Structure formats: structure tokens, C-alpha cells
mmCIF file of C-alpha atoms in Angstrom:
data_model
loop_
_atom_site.group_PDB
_atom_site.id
_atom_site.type_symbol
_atom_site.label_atom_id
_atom_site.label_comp_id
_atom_site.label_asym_id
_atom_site.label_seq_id
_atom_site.Cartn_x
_atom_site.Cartn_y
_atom_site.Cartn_z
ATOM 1 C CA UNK V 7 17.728 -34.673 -1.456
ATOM 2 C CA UNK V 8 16.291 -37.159 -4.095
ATOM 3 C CA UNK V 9 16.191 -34.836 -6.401
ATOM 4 C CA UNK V 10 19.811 -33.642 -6.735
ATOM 5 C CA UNK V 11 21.220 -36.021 -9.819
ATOM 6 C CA UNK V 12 25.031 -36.539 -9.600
ATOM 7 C CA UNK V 13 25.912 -35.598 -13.395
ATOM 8 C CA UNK V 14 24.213 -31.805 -12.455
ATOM 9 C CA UNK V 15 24.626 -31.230 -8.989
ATOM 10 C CA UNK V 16 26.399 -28.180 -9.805
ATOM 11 C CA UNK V 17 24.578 -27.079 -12.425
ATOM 12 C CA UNK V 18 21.239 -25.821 -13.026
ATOM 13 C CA UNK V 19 18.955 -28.688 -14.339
ATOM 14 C CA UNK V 20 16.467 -27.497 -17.039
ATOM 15 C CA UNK V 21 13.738 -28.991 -18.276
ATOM 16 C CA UNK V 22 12.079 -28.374 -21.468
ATOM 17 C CA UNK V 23 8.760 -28.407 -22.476
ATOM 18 C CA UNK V 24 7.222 -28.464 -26.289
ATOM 19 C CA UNK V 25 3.729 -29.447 -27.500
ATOM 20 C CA UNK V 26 1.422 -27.600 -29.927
ATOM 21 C CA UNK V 27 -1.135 -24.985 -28.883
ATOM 22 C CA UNK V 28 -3.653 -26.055 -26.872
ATOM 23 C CA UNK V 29 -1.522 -28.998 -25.736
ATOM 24 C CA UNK V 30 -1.687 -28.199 -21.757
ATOM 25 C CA UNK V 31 1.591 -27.504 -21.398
ATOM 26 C CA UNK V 32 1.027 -24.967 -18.637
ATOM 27 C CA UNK V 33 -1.769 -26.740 -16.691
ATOM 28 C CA UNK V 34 0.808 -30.121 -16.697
ATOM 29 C CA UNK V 35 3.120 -27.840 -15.245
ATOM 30 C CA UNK V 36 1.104 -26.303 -12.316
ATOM 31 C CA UNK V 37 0.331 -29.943 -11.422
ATOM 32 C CA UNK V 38 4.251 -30.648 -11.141
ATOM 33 C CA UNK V 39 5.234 -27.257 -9.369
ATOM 34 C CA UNK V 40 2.114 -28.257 -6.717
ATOM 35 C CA UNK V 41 4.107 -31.545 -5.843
ATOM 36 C CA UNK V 42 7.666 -30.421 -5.558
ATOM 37 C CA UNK V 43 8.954 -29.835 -1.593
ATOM 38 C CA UNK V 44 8.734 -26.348 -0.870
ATOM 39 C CA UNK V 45 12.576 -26.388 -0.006
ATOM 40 C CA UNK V 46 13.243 -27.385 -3.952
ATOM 41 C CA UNK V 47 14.052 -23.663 -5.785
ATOM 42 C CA UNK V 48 12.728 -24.010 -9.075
ATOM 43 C CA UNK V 49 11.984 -21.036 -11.727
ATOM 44 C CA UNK V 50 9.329 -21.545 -14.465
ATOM 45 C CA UNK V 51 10.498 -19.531 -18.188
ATOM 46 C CA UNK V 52 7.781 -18.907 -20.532
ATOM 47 C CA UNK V 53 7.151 -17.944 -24.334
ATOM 48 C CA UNK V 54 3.996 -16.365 -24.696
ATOM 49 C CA UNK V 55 2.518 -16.120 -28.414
ATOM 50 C CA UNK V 56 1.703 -12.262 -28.555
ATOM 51 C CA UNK V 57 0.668 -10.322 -26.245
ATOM 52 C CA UNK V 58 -1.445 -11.673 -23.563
ATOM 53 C CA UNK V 59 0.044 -13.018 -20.362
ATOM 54 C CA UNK V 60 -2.653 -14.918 -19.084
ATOM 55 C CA UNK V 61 -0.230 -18.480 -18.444
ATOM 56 C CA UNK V 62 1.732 -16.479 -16.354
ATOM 57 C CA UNK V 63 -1.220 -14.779 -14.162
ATOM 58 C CA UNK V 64 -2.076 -18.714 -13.458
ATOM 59 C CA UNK V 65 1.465 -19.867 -12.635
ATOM 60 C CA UNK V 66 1.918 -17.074 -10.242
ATOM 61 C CA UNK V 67 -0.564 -19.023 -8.177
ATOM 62 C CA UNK V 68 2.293 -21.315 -7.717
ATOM 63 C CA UNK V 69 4.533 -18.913 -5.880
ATOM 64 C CA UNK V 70 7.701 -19.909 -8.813
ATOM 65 C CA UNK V 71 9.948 -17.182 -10.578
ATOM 66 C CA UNK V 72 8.902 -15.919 -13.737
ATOM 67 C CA UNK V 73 10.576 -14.646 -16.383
ATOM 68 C CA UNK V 74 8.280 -14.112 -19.477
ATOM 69 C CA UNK V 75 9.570 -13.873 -23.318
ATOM 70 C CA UNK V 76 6.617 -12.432 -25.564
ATOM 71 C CA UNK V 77 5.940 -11.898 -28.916
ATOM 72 C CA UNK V 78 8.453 -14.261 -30.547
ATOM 73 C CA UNK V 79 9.662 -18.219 -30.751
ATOM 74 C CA UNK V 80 12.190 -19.165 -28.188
ATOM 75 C CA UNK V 81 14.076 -21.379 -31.027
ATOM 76 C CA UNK V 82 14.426 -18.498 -33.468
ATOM 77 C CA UNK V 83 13.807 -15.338 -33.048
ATOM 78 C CA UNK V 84 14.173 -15.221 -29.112
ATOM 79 C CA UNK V 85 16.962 -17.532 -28.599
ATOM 80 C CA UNK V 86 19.402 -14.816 -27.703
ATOM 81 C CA UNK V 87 16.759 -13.277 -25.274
ATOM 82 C CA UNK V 88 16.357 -17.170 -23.561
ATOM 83 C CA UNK V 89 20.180 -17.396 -22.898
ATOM 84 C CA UNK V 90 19.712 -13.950 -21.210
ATOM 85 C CA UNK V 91 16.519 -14.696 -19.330
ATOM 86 C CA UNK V 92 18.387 -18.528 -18.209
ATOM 87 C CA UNK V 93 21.474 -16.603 -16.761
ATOM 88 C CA UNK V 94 19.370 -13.886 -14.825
ATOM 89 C CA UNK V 95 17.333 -16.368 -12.923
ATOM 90 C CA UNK V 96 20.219 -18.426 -12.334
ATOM 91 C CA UNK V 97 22.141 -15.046 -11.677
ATOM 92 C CA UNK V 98 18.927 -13.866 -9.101
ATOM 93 C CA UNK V 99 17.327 -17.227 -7.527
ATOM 94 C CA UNK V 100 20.175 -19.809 -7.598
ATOM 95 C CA UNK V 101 17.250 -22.055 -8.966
ATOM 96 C CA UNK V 102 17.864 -26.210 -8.421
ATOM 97 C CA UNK V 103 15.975 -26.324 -11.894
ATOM 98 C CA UNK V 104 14.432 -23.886 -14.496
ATOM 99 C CA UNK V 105 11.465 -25.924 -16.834
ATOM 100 C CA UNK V 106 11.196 -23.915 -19.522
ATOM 101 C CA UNK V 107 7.309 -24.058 -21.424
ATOM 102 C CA UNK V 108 7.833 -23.111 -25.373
ATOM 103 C CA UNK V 109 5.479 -21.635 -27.470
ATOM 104 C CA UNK V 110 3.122 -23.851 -29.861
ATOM 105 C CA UNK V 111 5.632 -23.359 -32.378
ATOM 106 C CA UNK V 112 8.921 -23.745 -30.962
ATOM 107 C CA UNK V 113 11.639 -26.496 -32.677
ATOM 108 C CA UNK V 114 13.174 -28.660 -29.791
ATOM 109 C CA UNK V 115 16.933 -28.740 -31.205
ATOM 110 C CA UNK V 116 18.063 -24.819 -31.661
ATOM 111 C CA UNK V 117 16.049 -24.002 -27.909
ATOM 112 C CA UNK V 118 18.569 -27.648 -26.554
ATOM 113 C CA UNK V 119 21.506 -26.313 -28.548
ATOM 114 C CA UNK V 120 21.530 -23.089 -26.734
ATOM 115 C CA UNK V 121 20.853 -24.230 -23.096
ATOM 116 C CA UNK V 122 24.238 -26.654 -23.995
ATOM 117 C CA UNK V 123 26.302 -23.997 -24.881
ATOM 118 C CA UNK V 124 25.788 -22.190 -21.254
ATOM 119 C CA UNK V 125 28.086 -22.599 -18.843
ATOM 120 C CA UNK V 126 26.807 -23.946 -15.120
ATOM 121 C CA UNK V 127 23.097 -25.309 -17.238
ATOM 122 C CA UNK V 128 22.380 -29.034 -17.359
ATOM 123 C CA UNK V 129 20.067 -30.166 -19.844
ATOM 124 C CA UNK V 130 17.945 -32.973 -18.417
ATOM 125 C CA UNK V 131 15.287 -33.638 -20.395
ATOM 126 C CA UNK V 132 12.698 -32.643 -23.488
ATOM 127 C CA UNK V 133 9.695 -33.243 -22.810
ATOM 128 C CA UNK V 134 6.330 -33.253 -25.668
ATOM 129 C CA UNK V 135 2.747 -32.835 -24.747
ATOM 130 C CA UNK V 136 0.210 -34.288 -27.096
ATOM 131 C CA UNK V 137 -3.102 -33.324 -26.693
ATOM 132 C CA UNK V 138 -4.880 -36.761 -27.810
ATOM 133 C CA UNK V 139 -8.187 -34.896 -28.637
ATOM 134 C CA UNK V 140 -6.490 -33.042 -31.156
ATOM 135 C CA UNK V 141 -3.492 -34.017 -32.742
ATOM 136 C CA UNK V 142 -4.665 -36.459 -35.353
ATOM 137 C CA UNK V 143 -6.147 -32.776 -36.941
ATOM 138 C CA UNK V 144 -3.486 -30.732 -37.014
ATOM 139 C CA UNK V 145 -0.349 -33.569 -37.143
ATOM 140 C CA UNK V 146 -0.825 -33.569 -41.177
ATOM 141 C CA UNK V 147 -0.873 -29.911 -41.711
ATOM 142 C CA UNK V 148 1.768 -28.949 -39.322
ATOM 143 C CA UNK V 149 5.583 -29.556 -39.721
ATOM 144 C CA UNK V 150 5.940 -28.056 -36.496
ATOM 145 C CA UNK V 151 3.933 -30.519 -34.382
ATOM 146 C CA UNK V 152 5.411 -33.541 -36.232
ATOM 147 C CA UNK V 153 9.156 -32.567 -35.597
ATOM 148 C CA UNK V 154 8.011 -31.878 -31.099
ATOM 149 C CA UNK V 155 6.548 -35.517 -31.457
ATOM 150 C CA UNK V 156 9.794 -36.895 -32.766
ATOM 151 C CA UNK V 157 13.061 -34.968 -30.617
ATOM 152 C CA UNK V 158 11.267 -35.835 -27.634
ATOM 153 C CA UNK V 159 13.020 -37.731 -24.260
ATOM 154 C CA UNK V 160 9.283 -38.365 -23.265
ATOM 155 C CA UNK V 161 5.473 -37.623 -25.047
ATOM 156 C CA UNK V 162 2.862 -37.064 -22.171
ATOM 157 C CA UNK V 163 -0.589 -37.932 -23.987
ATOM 158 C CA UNK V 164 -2.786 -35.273 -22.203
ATOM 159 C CA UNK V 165 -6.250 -35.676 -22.412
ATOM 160 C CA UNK V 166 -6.699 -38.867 -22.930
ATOM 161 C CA UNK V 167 -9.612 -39.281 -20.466
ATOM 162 C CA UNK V 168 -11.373 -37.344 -23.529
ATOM 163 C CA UNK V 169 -11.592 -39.935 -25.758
ATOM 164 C CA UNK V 170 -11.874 -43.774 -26.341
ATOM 165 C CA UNK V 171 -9.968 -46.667 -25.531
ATOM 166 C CA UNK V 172 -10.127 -47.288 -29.641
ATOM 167 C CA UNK V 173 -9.389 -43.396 -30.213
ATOM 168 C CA UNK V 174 -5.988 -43.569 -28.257
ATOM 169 C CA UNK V 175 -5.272 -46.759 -29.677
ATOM 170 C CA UNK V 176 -5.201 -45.131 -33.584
ATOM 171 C CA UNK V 177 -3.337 -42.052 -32.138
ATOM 172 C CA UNK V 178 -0.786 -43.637 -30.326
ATOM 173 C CA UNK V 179 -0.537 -45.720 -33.622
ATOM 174 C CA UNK V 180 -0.009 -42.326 -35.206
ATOM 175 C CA UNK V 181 2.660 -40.837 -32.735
ATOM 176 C CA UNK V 182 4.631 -44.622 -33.264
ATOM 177 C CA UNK V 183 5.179 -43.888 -36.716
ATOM 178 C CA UNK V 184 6.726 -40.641 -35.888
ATOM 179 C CA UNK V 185 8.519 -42.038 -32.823
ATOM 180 C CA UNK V 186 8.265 -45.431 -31.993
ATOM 181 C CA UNK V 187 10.802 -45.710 -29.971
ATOM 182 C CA UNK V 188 10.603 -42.734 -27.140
ATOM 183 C CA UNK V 189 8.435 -43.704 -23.846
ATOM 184 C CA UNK V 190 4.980 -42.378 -24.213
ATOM 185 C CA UNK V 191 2.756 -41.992 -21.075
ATOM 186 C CA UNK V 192 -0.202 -40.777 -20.289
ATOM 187 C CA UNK V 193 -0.696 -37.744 -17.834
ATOM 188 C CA UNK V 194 -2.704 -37.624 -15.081
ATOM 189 C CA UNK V 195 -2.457 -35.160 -12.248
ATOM 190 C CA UNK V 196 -1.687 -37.869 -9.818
ATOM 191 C CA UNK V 197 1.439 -38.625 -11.771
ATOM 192 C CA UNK V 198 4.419 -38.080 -10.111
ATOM 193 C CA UNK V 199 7.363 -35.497 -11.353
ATOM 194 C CA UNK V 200 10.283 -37.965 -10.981
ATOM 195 C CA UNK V 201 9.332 -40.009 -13.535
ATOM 196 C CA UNK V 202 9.981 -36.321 -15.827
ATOM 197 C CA UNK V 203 13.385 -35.340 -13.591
ATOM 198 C CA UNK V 204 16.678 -37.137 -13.508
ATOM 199 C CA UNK V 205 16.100 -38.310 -17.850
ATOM 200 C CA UNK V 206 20.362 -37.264 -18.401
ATOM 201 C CA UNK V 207 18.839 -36.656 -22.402
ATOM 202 C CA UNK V 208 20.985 -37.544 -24.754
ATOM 203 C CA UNK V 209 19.323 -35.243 -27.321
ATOM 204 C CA UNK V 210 21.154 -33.210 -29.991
ATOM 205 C CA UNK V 211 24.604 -33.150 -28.084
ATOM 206 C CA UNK V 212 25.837 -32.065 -31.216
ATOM 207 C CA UNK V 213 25.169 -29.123 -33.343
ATOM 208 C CA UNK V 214 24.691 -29.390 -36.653
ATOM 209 C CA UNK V 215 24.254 -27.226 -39.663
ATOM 210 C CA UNK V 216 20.972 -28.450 -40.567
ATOM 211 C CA UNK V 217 18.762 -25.483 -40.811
ATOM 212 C CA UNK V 218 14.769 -25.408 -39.397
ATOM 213 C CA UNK V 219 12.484 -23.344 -41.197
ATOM 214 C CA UNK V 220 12.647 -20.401 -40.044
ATOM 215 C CA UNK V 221 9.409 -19.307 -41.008
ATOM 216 C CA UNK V 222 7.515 -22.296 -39.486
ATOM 217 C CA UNK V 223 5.858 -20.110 -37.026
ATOM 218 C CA UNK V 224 3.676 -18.667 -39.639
ATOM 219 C CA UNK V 225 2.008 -21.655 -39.888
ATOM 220 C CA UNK V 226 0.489 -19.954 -37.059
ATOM 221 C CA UNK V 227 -1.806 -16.601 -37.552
ATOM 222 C CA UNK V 228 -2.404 -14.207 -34.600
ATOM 223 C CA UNK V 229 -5.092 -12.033 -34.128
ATOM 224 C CA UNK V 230 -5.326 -9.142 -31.047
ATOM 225 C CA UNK V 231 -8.312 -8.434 -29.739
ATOM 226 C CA UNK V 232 -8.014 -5.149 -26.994
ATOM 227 C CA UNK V 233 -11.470 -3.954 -26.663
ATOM 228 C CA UNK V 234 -13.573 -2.046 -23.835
ATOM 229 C CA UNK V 235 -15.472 -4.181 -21.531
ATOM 230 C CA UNK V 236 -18.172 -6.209 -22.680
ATOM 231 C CA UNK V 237 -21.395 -8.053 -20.562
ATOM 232 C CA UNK V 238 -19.713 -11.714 -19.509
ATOM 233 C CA UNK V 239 -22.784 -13.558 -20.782
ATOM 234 C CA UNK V 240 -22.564 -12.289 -24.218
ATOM 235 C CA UNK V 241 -18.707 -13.414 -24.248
ATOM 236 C CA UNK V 242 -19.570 -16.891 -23.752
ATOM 237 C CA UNK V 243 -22.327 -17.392 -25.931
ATOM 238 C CA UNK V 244 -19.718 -16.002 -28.577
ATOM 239 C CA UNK V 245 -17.144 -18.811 -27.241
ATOM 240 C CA UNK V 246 -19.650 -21.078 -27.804
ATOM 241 C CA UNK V 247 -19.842 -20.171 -31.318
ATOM 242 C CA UNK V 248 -16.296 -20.322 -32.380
ATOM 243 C CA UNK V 249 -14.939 -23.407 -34.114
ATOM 244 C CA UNK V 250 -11.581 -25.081 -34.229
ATOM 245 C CA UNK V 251 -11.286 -25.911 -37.818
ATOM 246 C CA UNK V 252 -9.504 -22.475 -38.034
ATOM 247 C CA UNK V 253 -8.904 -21.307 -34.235
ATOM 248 C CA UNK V 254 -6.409 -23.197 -32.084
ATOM 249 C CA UNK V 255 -6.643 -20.816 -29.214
ATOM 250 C CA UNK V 256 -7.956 -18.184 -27.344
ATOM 251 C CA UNK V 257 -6.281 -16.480 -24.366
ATOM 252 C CA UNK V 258 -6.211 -13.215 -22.439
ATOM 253 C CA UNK V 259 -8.128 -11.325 -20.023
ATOM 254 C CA UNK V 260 -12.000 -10.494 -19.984
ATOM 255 C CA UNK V 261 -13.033 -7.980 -17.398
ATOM 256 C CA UNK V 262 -16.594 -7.473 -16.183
ATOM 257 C CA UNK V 263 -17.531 -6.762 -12.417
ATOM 258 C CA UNK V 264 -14.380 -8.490 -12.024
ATOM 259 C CA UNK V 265 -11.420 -9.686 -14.008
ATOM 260 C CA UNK V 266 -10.947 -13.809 -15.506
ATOM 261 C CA UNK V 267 -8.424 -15.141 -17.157
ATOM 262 C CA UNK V 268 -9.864 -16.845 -20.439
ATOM 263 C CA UNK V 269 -8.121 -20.023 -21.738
ATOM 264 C CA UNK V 270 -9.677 -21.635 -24.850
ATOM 265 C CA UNK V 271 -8.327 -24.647 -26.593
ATOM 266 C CA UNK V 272 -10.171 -26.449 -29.253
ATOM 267 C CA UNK V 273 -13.688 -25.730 -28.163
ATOM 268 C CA UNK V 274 -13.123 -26.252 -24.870
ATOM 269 C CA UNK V 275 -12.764 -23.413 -22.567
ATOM 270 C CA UNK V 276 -13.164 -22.181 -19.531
ATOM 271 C CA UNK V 277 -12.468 -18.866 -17.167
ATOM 272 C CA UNK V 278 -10.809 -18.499 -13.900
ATOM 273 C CA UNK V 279 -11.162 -15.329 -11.386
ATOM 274 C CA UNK V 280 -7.705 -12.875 -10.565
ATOM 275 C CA UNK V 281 -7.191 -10.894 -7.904
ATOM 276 C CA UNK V 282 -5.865 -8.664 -10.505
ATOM 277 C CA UNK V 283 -7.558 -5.758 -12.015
ATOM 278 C CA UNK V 284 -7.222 -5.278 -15.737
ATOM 279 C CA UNK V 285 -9.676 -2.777 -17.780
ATOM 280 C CA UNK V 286 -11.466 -3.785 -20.551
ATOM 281 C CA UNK V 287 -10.536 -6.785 -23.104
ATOM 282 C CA UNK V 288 -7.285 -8.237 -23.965
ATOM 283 C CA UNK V 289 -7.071 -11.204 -26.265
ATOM 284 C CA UNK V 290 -4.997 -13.410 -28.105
ATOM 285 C CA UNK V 291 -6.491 -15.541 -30.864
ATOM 286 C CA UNK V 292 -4.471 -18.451 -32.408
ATOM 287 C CA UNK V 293 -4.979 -20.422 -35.703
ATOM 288 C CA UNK V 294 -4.502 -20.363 -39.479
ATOM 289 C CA UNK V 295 -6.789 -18.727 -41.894
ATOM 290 C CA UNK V 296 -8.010 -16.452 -39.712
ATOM 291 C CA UNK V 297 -8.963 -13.616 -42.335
ATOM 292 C CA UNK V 298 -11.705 -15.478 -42.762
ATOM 293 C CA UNK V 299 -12.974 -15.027 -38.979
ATOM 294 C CA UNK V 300 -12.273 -12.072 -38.655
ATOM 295 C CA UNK V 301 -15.226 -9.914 -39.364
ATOM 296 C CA UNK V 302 -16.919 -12.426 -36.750
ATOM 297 C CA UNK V 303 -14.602 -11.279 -33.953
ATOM 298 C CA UNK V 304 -15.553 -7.571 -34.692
ATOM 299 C CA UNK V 305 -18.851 -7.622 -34.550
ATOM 300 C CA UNK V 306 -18.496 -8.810 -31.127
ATOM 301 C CA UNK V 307 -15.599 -7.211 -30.068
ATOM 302 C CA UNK V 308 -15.250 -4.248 -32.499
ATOM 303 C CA UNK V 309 -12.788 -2.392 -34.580
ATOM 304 C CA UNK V 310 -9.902 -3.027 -32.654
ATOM 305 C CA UNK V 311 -9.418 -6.687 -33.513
ATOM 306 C CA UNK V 312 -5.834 -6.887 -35.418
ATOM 307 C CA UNK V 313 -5.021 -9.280 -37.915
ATOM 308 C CA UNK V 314 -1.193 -10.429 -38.187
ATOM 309 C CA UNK V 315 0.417 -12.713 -40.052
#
């Protein structure tokens, strides 16, 4: 089969993912797990930012393997927990490839580092996400987002049929002077997968002892929202009302007569039925400064709205 690559064809292939919340990370991958022959085994790993598992309720639409890290950064404080979760699958499904989706806040080098130092793993390619609506507004205020644009083997600009020819002209200007040098293309859902397989990345085949911050991922505030059921309409009109200066993104599970999965990036959202029945309200919001929303979110959604930070 095409997609067997000499170097690995006796290894696993994996294939990372980075990008900062909102990104479309997840959504790019659904559109590459719909094109892959059904005979090709592939298993999808996640890191979910708290609680909420709504990524995962979509993906399972795909008929892949999960396995799903919460509450933590695969590059840090999960890193262990990803070597175990890599082996198991491998271990379990005898997967062709494992694409691995990070967390908004995940470094590319210690998550590439690890992956290396497993035996029978193949690391193909890192692959960065840019949402081209948004990154020109968080790129100066996050260290994270600049350091996914430059360890990258490819940037997908996502979005881009959002905004003008002259608008992705001044960000792609931007992204060059991070990384001028790694291909950047721009994502469409017609785009085929092997032009994101078979990349052989040359990326951080050495470990260093430069150190990351390990507290970049509180650049990032969470709050948890786990509330009983509220009417639908008054949800969105709320949605409606929230603004990105301070929230990144919204995601969880709303349950009225039936139950949606809510995914809100950046204004933009939108909410998608389950077969799956899940009482009440369960939310993750993502963003900085969000002390100062969050007597907003309990007046809607009550007392049990948790700050952490």
C-alpha cells in the first residue's frame, strides 16, 4: 500500500499535531480520518484541556481508537502518561499510524523527544494549525503559539476562506518572520492526507538540555461550568454575548430534550446532536483573565462555575 514508507514499515508512524486553541485541530483531523482506506489501522490520541470530552464524542463518529489524556499538557505534565497511552494502542490495535492532537498549549520538542525514545514508534511528521482569523491576536501575547509556528514540518492556515486575500497576505507575512522557511499551505477539506504522511521530519533528533517553561500553560485560565439543564434558546443568546478578547474557547456538553456537543472558538460556534445521553451542563471555558467573566457565567449558569488557574 502507498502508504507504507520504507524508513517505518516496521514501526508505528505518528503524526503530531499542535496549534493554539481554537485552531481546528480536531475538525482537520476528522476530514483526514474520512479519506484514509478503511483497510489503513490508524488510532487518534488526544489531550483534552480539563474536563470535557466533547473532541472525542465527535471523533468517535469516525470509527478510530481513542485513547484520551485529560486535565494536563502532553509535553509536561502528561508526557509519562503519552508514552503509556502510545504503547497500549500499539500494544491493543497494531495501529499503521497513531496522529496524536495536543492541547492549545502543548511545546512540540519534549511531546517529539519522547515518541523518539520509544522503541517500534516512527516519528513522521509535526504538523501546526494556524487559525488565520485569529492568530495575529493572540501571536504577541503568547509564547506558546509562537514556538508551534516555528518547530513545525508543515503550518496548515485553517480558515482562511474567513478572511481577505490582503488579510492572509499580512499574516502569512507574520508566520514568515517566525518561520520562513517551513511549507505553509492552506487547508481545505478537499486536501488530500499524503501531502501530511510520508514528511521523514528531521525535527529535534537530538535532545537537548534547553528547558521550556514549564509553566507556559498558565498562560491559559480554565473555568468549569457543571450545571443542571438549562432552556437551549437561552444558551445561545448567552453565546452570542460572549467575547473573545478574554475567552478562547468553549466546549462541553449542553443537554435539553436532547444532548449537543458545544464547540466555541472565537465567536464562532456552533452545536452538533449525540446519540449520547448526558444530564445537565458540562463545560469547559478557555482564556486568560477570566476572573473578570466570571460573575457573567453564573448568572447564567449558576454557582457551580469554577475558576482555576
Amino acid at each position: 500500500m502507498f502508504l507504507n514508507f520504507p524508513r517505518a514499515s516496521q514501526m508505528t508512524q505518528v503524526t503530531v499535531f499542535t496549534g493554539f486553541l481554537g485552531a481546528g485541530k480536531t475538525t482537520i483531523i476528522l476530514d483526514i480520518l474520512k479519506q484514509l482506506p478503511k483497510d489503513y489501522k490508524v488510532c487518534l490520541l488526544k489531550n483534552e484541556f480539563g474536563d470535557s470530552q466533547t473532541d472525542s464524542l465527535l471523533a468517535q463518529e469516525s470509527n478510530v481508537e481513542i485513547t484520551e489524556i485529560s486535565n494536563g499538557c502532553l509535553c509536561c505534565v502528561l508526557v509519562g502518561r503519552m508514552a503509556d497511552a502510545l504503547l497500549e494502542l500499539k500494544e491493543k490495535y497494531q495501529p499503521e499510524r497513531i496522529i496524536v492532537e495536543t492541547s492549545g498549549s502543548a511545546f512540540p520538542a519534549p511531546i517529539a523527544w519522547q515518541i523518539r525514545k520509544l522503541d517500534g514508534f516512527y516519528l513522521d511528521a509535526i504538523i501546526t494549525v494556524i487559525d488565520c482569523v485569529n492568530f495575529t491576536g493572540y501571536e504577541d501575547t503568547s509564547y506558546t503559539a509562537r514556538m508551534q509556528a516555528q518547530y513545525t514540518d508543515i503550518i496548515l492556515l485553517n480558515k482562511s476562506d474567513l478572511v481577505s486575500e490582503r488579510e492572509l497576505d499580512l499574516l502569512i507575512d507574520k508566520v514568515d518572520e517566525l518561520n520562513c522557511d517551513t511549507p505553509k499551505l492552506k487547508w481545505t477539506p478537499n486536501m488530500s492526507y499524503q501531502q501530511l504522511f510520508g514528511i521523514d521530519t528531521q525535527l529535534f533528533l537530538l535532545q537537548t538540555n534547553e528547558e521550556h517553561d514549564k509553566d507556559h500553560h498558565r498562560e491559559i485560565e480554565l473555568l468549569t461550568i457543571h450545571s443542571p439543564s438549562l432552556p437551549l434558546d437561552h444558551i445561545k443568546a448567552f453565546l452570542d454575548t460572549v467575547k473573545k478578547e478574554r475567552v478562547y474557547r468553549i466546549k462541553g456538553t449542553i443537554s435539553d430534550s436532547a444532548t449537543y456537543i458545544l464547540n466555541w472558538a472565537f465567536e464562532r460556534w456552533q452545536l452538533t446532536p449525540t446519540k449520547k445521553s448526558i444530564d445537565g451542563i458540562h463545560l469547559t471555558v478557555m482564556g486568560q483573565e477570566l476572573v473578570h467573566e466570571l460573575e457573567r457565567f453564573k448568572k447564567i449558569f449558576g454557582e457551580e462555575v469554577t475558576l482555576h488557574r
